[in-house]
Tab-separated table of C-alpha atoms in Angstrom:
chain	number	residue	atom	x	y	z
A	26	UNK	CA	0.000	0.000	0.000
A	27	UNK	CA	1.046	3.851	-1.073
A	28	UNK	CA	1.919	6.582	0.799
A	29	UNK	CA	-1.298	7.607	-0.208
A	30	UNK	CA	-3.472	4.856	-0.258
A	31	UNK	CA	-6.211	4.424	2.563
A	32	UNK	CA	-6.912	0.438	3.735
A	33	UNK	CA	-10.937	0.102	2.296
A	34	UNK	CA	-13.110	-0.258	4.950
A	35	UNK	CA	-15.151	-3.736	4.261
A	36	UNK	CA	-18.290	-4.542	5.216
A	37	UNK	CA	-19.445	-6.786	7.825
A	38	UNK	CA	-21.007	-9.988	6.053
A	39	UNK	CA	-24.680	-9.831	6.693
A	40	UNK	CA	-27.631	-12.355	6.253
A	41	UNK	CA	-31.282	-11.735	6.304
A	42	UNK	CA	-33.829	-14.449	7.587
A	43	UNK	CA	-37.608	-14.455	7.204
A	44	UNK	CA	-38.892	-17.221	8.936
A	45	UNK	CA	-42.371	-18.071	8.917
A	46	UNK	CA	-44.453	-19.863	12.346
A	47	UNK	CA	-48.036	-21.144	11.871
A	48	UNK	CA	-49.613	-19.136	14.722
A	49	UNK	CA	-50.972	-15.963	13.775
A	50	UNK	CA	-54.044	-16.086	16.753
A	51	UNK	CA	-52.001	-16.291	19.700
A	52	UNK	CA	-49.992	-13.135	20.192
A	53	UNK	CA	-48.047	-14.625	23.681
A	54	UNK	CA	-46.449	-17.794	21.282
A	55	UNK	CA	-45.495	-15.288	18.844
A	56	UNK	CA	-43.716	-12.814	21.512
A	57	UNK	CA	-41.969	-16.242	22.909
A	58	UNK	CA	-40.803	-17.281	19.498
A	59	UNK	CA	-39.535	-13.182	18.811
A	60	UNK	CA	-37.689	-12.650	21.839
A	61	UNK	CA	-35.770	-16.383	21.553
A	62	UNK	CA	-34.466	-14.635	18.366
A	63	UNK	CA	-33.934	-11.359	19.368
A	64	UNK	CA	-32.183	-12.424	22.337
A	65	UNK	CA	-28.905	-13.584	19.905
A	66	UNK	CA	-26.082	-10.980	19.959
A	67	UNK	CA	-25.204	-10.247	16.539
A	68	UNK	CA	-28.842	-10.251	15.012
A	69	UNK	CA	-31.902	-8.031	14.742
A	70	UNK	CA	-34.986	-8.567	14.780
A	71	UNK	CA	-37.028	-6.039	12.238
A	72	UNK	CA	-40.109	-7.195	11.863
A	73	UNK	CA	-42.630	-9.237	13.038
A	74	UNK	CA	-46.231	-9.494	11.349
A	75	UNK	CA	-49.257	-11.835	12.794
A	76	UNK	CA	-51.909	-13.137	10.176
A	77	UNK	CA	-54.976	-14.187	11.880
A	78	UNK	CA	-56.897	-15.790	8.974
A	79	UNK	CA	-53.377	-17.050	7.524
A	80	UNK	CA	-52.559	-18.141	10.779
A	81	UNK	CA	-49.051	-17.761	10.146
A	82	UNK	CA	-46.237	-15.260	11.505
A	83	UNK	CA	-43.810	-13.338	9.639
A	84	UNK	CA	-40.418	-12.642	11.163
A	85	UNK	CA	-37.517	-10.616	9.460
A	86	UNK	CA	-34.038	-10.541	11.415
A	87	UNK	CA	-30.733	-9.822	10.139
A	88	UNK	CA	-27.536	-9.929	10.849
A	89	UNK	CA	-24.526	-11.630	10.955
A	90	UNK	CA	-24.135	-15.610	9.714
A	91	UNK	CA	-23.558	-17.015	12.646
A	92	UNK	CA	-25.984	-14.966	14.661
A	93	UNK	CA	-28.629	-15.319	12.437
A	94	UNK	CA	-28.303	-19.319	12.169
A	95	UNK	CA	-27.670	-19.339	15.839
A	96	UNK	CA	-31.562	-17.109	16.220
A	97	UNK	CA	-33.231	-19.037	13.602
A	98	UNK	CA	-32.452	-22.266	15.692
A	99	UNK	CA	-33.872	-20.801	18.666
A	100	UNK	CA	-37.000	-19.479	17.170
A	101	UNK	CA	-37.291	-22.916	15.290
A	102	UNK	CA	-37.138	-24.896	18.660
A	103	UNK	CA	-39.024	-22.486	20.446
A	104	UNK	CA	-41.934	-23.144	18.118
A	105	UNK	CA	-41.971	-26.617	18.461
A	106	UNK	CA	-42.577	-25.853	21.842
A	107	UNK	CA	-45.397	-23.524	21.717
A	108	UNK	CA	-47.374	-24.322	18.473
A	109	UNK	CA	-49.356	-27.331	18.396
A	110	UNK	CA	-49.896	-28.532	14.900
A	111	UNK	CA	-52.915	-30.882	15.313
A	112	UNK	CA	-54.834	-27.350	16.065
A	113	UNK	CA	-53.637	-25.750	13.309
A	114	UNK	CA	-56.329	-24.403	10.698
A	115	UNK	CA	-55.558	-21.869	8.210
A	116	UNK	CA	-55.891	-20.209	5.074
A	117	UNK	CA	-52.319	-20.331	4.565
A	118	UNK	CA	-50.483	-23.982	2.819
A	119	UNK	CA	-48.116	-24.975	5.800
A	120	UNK	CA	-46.013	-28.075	6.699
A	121	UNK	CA	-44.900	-27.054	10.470
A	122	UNK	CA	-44.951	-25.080	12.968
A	123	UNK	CA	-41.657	-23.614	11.783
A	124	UNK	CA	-43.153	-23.679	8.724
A	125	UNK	CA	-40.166	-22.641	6.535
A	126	UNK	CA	-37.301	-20.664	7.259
A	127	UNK	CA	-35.031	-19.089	4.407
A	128	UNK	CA	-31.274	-17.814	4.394
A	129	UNK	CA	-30.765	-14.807	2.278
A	130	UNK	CA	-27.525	-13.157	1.260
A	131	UNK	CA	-27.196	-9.332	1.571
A	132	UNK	CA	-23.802	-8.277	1.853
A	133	UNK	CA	-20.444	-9.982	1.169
A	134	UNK	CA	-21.880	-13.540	1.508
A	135	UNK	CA	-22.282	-15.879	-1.539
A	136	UNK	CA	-25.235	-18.041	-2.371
A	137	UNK	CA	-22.814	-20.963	-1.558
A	138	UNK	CA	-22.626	-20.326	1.808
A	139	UNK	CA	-26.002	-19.216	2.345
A	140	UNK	CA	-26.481	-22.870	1.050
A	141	UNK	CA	-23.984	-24.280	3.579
A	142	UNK	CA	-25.485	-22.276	6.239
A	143	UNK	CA	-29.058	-23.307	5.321
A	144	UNK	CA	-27.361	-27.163	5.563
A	145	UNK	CA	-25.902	-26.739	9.000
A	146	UNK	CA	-29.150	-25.093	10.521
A	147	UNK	CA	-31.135	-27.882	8.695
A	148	UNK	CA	-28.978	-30.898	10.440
A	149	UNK	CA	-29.269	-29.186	13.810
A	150	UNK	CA	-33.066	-28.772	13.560
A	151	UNK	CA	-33.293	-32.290	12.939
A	152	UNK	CA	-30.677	-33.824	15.341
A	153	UNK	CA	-31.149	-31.881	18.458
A	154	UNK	CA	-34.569	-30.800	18.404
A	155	UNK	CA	-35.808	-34.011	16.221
A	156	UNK	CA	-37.929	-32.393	13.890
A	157	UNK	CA	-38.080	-33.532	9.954
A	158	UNK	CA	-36.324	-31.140	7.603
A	159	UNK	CA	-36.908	-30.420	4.253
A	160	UNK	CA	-34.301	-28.204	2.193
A	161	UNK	CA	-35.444	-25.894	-0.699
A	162	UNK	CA	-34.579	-23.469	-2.937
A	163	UNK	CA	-30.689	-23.102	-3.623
A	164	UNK	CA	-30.207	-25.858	-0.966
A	165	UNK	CA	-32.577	-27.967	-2.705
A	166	UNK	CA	-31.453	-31.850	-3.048
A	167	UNK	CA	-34.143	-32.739	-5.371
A	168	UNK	CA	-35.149	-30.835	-8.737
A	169	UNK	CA	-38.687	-30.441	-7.520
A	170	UNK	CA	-37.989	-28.960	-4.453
A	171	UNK	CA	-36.238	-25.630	-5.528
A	172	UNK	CA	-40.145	-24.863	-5.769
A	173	UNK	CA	-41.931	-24.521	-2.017
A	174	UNK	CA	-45.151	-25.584	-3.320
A	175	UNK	CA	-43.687	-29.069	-3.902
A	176	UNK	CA	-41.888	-29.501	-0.444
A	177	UNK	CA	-45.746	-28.153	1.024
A	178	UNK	CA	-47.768	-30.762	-1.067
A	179	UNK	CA	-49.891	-32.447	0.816
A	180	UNK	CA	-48.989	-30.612	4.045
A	181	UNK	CA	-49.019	-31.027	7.548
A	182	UNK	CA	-52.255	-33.647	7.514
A	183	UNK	CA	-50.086	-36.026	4.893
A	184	UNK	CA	-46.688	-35.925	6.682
A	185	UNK	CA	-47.724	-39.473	8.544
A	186	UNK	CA	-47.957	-41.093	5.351
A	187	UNK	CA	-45.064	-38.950	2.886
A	188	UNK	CA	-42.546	-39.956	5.778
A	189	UNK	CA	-43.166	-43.258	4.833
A	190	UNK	CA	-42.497	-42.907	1.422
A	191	UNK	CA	-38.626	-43.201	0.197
A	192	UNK	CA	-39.211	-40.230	-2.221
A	193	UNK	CA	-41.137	-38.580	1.448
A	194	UNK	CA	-37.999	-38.865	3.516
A	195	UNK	CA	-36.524	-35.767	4.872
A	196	UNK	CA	-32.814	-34.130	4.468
A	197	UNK	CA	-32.462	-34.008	7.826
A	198	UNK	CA	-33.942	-35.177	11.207
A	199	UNK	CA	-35.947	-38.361	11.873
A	200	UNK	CA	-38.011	-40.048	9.280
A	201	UNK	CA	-40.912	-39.989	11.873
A	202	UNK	CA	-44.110	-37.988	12.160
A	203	UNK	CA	-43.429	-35.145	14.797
A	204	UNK	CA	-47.437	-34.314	15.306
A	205	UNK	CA	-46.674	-31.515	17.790
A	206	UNK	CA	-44.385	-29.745	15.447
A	207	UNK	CA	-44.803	-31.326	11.817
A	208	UNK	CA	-41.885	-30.507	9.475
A	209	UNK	CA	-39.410	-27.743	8.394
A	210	UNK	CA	-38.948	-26.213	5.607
A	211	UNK	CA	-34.896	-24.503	5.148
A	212	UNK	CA	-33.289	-23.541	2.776
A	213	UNK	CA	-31.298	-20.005	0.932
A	214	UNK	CA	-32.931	-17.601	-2.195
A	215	UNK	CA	-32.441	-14.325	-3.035
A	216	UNK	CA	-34.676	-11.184	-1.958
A	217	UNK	CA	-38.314	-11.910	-2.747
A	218	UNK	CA	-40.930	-9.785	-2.053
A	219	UNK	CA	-44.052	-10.773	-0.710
A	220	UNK	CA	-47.189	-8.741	-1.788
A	221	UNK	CA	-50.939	-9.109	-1.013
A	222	UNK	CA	-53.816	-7.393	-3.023
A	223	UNK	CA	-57.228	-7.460	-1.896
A	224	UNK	CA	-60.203	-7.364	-4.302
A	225	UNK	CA	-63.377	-5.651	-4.178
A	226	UNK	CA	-65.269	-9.115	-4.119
A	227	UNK	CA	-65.567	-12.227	-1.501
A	228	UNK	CA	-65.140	-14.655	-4.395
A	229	UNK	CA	-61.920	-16.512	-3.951
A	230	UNK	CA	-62.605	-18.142	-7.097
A	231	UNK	CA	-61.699	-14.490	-9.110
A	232	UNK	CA	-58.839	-14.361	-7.058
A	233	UNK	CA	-57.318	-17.541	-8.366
A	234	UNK	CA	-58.538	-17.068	-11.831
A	235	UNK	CA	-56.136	-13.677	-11.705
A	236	UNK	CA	-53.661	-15.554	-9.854
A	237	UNK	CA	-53.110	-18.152	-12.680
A	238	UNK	CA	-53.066	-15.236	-15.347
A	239	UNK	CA	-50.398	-13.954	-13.677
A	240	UNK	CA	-47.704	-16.751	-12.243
A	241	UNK	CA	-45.098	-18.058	-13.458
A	242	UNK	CA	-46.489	-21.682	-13.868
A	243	UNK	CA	-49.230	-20.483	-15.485
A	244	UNK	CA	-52.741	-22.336	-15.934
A	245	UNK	CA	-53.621	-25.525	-17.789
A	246	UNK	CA	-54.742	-25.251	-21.668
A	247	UNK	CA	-58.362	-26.394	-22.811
A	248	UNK	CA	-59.375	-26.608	-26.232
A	249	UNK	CA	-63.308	-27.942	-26.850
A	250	UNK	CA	-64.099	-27.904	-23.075
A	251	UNK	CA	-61.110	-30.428	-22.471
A	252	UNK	CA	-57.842	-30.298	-20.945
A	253	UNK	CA	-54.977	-30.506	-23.093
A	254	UNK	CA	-52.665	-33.381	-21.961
A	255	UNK	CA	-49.452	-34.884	-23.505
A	256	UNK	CA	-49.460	-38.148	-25.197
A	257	UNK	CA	-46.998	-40.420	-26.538
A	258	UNK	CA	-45.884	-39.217	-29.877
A	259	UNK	CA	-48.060	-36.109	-29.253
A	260	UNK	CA	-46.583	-33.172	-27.766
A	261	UNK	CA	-48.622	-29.987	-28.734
A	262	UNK	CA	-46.766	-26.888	-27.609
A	263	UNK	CA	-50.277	-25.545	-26.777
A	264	UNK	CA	-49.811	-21.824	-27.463
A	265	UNK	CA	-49.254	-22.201	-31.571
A	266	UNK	CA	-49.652	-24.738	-33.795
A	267	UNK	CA	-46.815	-26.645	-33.227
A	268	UNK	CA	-47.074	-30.494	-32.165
A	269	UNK	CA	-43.921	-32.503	-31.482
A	270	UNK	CA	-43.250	-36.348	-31.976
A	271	UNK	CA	-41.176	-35.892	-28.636
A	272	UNK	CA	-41.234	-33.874	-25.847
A	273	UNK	CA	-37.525	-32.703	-26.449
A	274	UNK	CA	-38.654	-31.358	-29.891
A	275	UNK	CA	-41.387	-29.436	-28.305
A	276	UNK	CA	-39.238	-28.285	-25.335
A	277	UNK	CA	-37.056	-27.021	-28.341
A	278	UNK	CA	-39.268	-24.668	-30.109
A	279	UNK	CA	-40.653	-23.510	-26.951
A	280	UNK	CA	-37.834	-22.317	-25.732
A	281	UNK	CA	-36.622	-20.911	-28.919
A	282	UNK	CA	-40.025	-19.620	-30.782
A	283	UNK	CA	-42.520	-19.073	-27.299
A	284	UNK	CA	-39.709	-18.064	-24.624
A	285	UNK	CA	-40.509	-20.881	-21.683
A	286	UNK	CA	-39.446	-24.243	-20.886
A	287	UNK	CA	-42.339	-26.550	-20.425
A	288	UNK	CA	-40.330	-29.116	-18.478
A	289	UNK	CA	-40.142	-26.405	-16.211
A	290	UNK	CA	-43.560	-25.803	-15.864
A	291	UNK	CA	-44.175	-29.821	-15.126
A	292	UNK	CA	-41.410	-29.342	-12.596
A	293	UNK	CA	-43.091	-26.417	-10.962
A	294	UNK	CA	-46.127	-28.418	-10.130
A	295	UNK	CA	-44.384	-31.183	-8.871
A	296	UNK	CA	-44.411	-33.212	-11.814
A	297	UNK	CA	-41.684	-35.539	-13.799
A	298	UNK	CA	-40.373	-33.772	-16.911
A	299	UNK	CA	-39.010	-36.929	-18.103
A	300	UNK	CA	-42.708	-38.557	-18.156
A	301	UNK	CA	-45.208	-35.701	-19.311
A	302	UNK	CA	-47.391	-38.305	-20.930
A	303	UNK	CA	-50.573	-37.840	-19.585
A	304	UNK	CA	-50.162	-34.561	-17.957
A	305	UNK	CA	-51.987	-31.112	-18.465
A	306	UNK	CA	-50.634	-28.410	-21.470
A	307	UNK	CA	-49.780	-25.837	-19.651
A	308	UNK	CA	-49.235	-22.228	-20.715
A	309	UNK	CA	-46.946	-19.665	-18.857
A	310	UNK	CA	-48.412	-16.664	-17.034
A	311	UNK	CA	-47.385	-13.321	-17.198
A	312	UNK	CA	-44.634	-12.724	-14.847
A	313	UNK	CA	-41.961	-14.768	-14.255
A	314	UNK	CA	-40.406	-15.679	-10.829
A	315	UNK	CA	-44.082	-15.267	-9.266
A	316	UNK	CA	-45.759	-17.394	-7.260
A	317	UNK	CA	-49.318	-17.117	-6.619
A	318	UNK	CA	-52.538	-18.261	-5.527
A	319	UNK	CA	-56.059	-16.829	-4.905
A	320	UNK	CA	-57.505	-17.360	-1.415
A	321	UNK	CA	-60.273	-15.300	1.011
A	322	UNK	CA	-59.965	-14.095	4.066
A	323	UNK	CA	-62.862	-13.613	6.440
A	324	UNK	CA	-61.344	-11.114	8.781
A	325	UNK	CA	-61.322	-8.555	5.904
A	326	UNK	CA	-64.684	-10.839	3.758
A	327	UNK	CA	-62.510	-10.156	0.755
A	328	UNK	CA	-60.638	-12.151	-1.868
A	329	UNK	CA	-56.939	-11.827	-1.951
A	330	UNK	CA	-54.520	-12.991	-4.081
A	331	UNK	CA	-50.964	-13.944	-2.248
A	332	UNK	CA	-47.995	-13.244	-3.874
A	333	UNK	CA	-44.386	-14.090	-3.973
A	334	UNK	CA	-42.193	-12.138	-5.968
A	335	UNK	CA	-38.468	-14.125	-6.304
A	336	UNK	CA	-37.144	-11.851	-8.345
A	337	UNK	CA	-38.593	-8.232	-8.557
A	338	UNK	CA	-36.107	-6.870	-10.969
A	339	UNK	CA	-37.562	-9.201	-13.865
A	340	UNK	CA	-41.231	-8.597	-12.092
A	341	UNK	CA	-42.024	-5.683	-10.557
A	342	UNK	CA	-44.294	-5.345	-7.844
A	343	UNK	CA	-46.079	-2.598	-8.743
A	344	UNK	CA	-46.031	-3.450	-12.265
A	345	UNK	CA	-47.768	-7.024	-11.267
A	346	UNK	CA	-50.217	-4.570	-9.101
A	347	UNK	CA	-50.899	-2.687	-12.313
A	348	UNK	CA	-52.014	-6.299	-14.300
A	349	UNK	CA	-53.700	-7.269	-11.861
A	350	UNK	CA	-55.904	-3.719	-11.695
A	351	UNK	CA	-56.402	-4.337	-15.254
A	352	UNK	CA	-57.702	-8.116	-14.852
A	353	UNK	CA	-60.129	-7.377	-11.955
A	354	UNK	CA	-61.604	-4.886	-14.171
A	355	UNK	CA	-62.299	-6.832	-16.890
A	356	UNK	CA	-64.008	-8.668	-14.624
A	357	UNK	CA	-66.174	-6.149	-12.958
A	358	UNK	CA	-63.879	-6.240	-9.751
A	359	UNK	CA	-61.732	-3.386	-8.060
A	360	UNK	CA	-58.289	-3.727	-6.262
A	361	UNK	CA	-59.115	-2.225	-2.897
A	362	UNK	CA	-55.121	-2.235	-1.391
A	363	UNK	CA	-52.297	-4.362	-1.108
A	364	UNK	CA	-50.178	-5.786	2.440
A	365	UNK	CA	-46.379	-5.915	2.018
A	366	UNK	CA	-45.601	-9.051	4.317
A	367	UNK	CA	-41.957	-8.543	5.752
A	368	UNK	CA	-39.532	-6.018	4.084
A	369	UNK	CA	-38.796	-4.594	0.413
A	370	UNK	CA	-36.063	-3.672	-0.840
A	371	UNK	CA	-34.901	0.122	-0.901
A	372	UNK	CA	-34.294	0.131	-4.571
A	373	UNK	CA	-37.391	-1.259	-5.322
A	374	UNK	CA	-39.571	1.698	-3.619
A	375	UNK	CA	-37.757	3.995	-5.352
A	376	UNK	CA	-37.928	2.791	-8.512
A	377	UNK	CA	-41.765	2.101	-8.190
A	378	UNK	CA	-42.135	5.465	-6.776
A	379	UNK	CA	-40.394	7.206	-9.590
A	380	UNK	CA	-42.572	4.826	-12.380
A	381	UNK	CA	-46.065	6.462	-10.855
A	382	UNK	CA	-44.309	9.921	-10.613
A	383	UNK	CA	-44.099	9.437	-14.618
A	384	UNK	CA	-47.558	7.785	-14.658
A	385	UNK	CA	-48.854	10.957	-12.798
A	386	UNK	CA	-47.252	13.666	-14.587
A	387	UNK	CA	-45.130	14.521	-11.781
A	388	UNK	CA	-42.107	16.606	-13.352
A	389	UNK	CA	-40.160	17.219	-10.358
A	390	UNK	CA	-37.163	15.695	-8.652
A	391	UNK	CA	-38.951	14.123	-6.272
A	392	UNK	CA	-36.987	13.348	-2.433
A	393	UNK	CA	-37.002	9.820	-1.400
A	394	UNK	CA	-39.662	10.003	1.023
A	395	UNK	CA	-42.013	11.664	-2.047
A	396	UNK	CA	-41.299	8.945	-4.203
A	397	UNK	CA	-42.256	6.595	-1.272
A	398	UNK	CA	-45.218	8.416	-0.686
A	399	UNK	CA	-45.883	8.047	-4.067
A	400	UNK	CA	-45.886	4.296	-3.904
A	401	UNK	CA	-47.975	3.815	-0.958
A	402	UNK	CA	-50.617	5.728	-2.041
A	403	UNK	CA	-50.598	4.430	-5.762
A	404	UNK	CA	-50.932	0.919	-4.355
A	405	UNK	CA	-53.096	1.568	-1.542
A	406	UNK	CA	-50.119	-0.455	1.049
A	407	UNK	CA	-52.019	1.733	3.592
A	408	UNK	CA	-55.358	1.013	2.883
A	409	UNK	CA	-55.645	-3.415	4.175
A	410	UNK	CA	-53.436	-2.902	7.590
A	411	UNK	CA	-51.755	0.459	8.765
A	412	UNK	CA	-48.475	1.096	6.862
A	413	UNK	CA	-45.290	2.123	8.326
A	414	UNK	CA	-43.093	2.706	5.552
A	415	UNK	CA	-39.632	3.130	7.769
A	416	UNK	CA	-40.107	-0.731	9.290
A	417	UNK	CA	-40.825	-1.961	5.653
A	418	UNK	CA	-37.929	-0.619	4.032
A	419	UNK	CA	-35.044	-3.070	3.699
A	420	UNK	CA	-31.725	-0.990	3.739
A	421	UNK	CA	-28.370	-3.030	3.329
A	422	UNK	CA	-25.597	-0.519	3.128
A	423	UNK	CA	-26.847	1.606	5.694
């Protein structure tokens, strides 16, 4: 180093965790599970959200690796301790009372290790505190289950009878049915955003209808009043003409001529891309990355569609709020406001902020807290459960 030169201050490595409990009703269990986690030197807890007709929890802490792992175990165990399973209804898909519980890399940590650290924290969960763990995601050990919906099929109520299965066997822990605490789900992804607009209608049947428009895996193809299915030596690509005398020919010009992979929408539902005889045509929805289903929720007697967003670069939030505003219209149905559930990303307000700003004629420079103004009120984020935009706001570098 120079005469000149100053050393460069690095970073402390830092990890963000957002796992989710299935208790949403009982605000004592949810203030045990918090404060075993916020009781870890080394990691913050930002957030905590209760869903009473999701029955489910939503817990964001950060900090760093070792902190964070060392919190998530505790607020794992803890939950085994205080959630009981077999009393568990909801509107929410769920597995366990730790339901799942992902690793995320913010700042000078790699994937890799997110993946290692999602490993370790899986084999402790499942040695010392003998629950069955499932890995996901980047950590995933089996194709299907880089997709949650797969490691949730079937959930809590057919545990007994998928841990008896070889292909039901966990990663980690015992290969027995745990009915206090069911399963968990761990395992390392990127930021996602989680996003949930409520419709002007109690009919959860529009909700899904949208829902399918818009995810990534899309919606099943009918042609006469019947479901388009693959057969051997018939492989219709199902959004043009084209019919393949193999599924790798049709994979081909899907890829190349329609811009999907339909192996990859078998794979998203749980199915075998190397037998799609006799399984559904399926055609991509709008957005990739999203995943999405249509639900209602008495609390509010609305519809809502649930959202996940995995990556909100390719698929904006407020750009999938937009589509959605246009497909409740068409069918005589308003959006009435969205929930953020957990944290967003700075970058992402401001960009969202400065694409209504356009949208609204707004000139202007606008400061940061205009453009987040902007978003809030443009999405309604207010208008479903009070909105504080400083504890939604995920900030890395600050």
């Amino acid at each position: 180093m120079g005469p000149m030169e100053t050393p460069t201050r690095r970073q402390k490595p830092l990890v963000e965790c957002v796992p989710n409990f299935s208790e949403g009703r009982d605000p004592r269990a949810v203030e045990k599970i918090a404060a075993a986690m916020a009781g870890v030197a080394g990691a913050t807890l930002l957030s905590c959200e209760m869903g009473e007709d999701a029955h489910r929890s939503v817990m964001t802490l950060i900090g760093s690796p070792e902190a964070v792992c060392e919190a998530a175990f505790r607020g794992i165990t803890t939950a085994g301790e205080v959630i009981d399973m077999r009393r568990h209804r909801g509107a929410h898909p769920r597995l366990g009372a730790a339901d799942v519980c992902p690793l995320v890399p913010l700042r000078d940590v790699s994937m890799p290790e997110c993946v290692a650290m999602a490993c370790e924290l899986g084999r402790r969960v499942g040695e010392e505190a003998g629950i069955p763990v499932y890995l996901y995601r980047e950590a995933a050990t089996r194709p299907a289950y880089r997709y949650l919906a797969n490691v949730r099929r079937g959930q809590y109520e057919g545990l007994p009878e998928r841990l008896r299965r070889e292909d039901g066997l966990p990663d980690f822990g015992p290969a027995i049915f745990n009915a206090g605490s069911g399963a968990s789900i761990i395992g390392a992804r990127d930021i996602l955003i989680a996003l949930n607009v409520s419709l002007s209608t109690a009919d959860p049947a529009i909700a899904r209808d949208i829902a399918r428009k818009l995810r990534e895996s899309g919606e099943a193809i009918r042609e006469n009043g019947r479901t388009l299915v693959y057969r051997e030596g018939c492989y219709p690509a199902g959004m043009d003409g084209f019919l393949g005398g193999d599924f790798r020919a049709t994979r081909a010009h899907c890829r190349e001529k329609l811009g999907f992979d339909p192996a990859e929408l078998l794979l998203m539902r749980g199915k075998d891309p190397n037998k799609p005889e006799g399984e559904a045509v399926f055609r991509p929805g709008k957005f990739p990355g999203l995943r999405a289903i249509g639900w209602y929720l008495p609390h509010y007697r609305q519809a809502q569609i649930s959202m996940n967003i995995e990556n909100y670069r390719l698929a904006p939030p407020h750009l999938i709020l937009e589509k959605v505003r246009e497909l409740a219209g068409a069918r005589g149905v308003a959006v009435v406001g969205s929930e953020l559930i957990g944290l967003a990303p700075r970058d992402w307000f401001l960009e969202a902020g400065a694409y209504y700003g356009k949208l609204q004629g707004i000139s202007e420079v606008l400061p940061e807290q205009g453009l987040i103004g902007l978003v809030i009120a443009a999405m309604g984020l207010d208008q479903v459960a009070p909105f504080d935009a400083e504890k939604k706001i995920l900030r890395v570098n600050d």
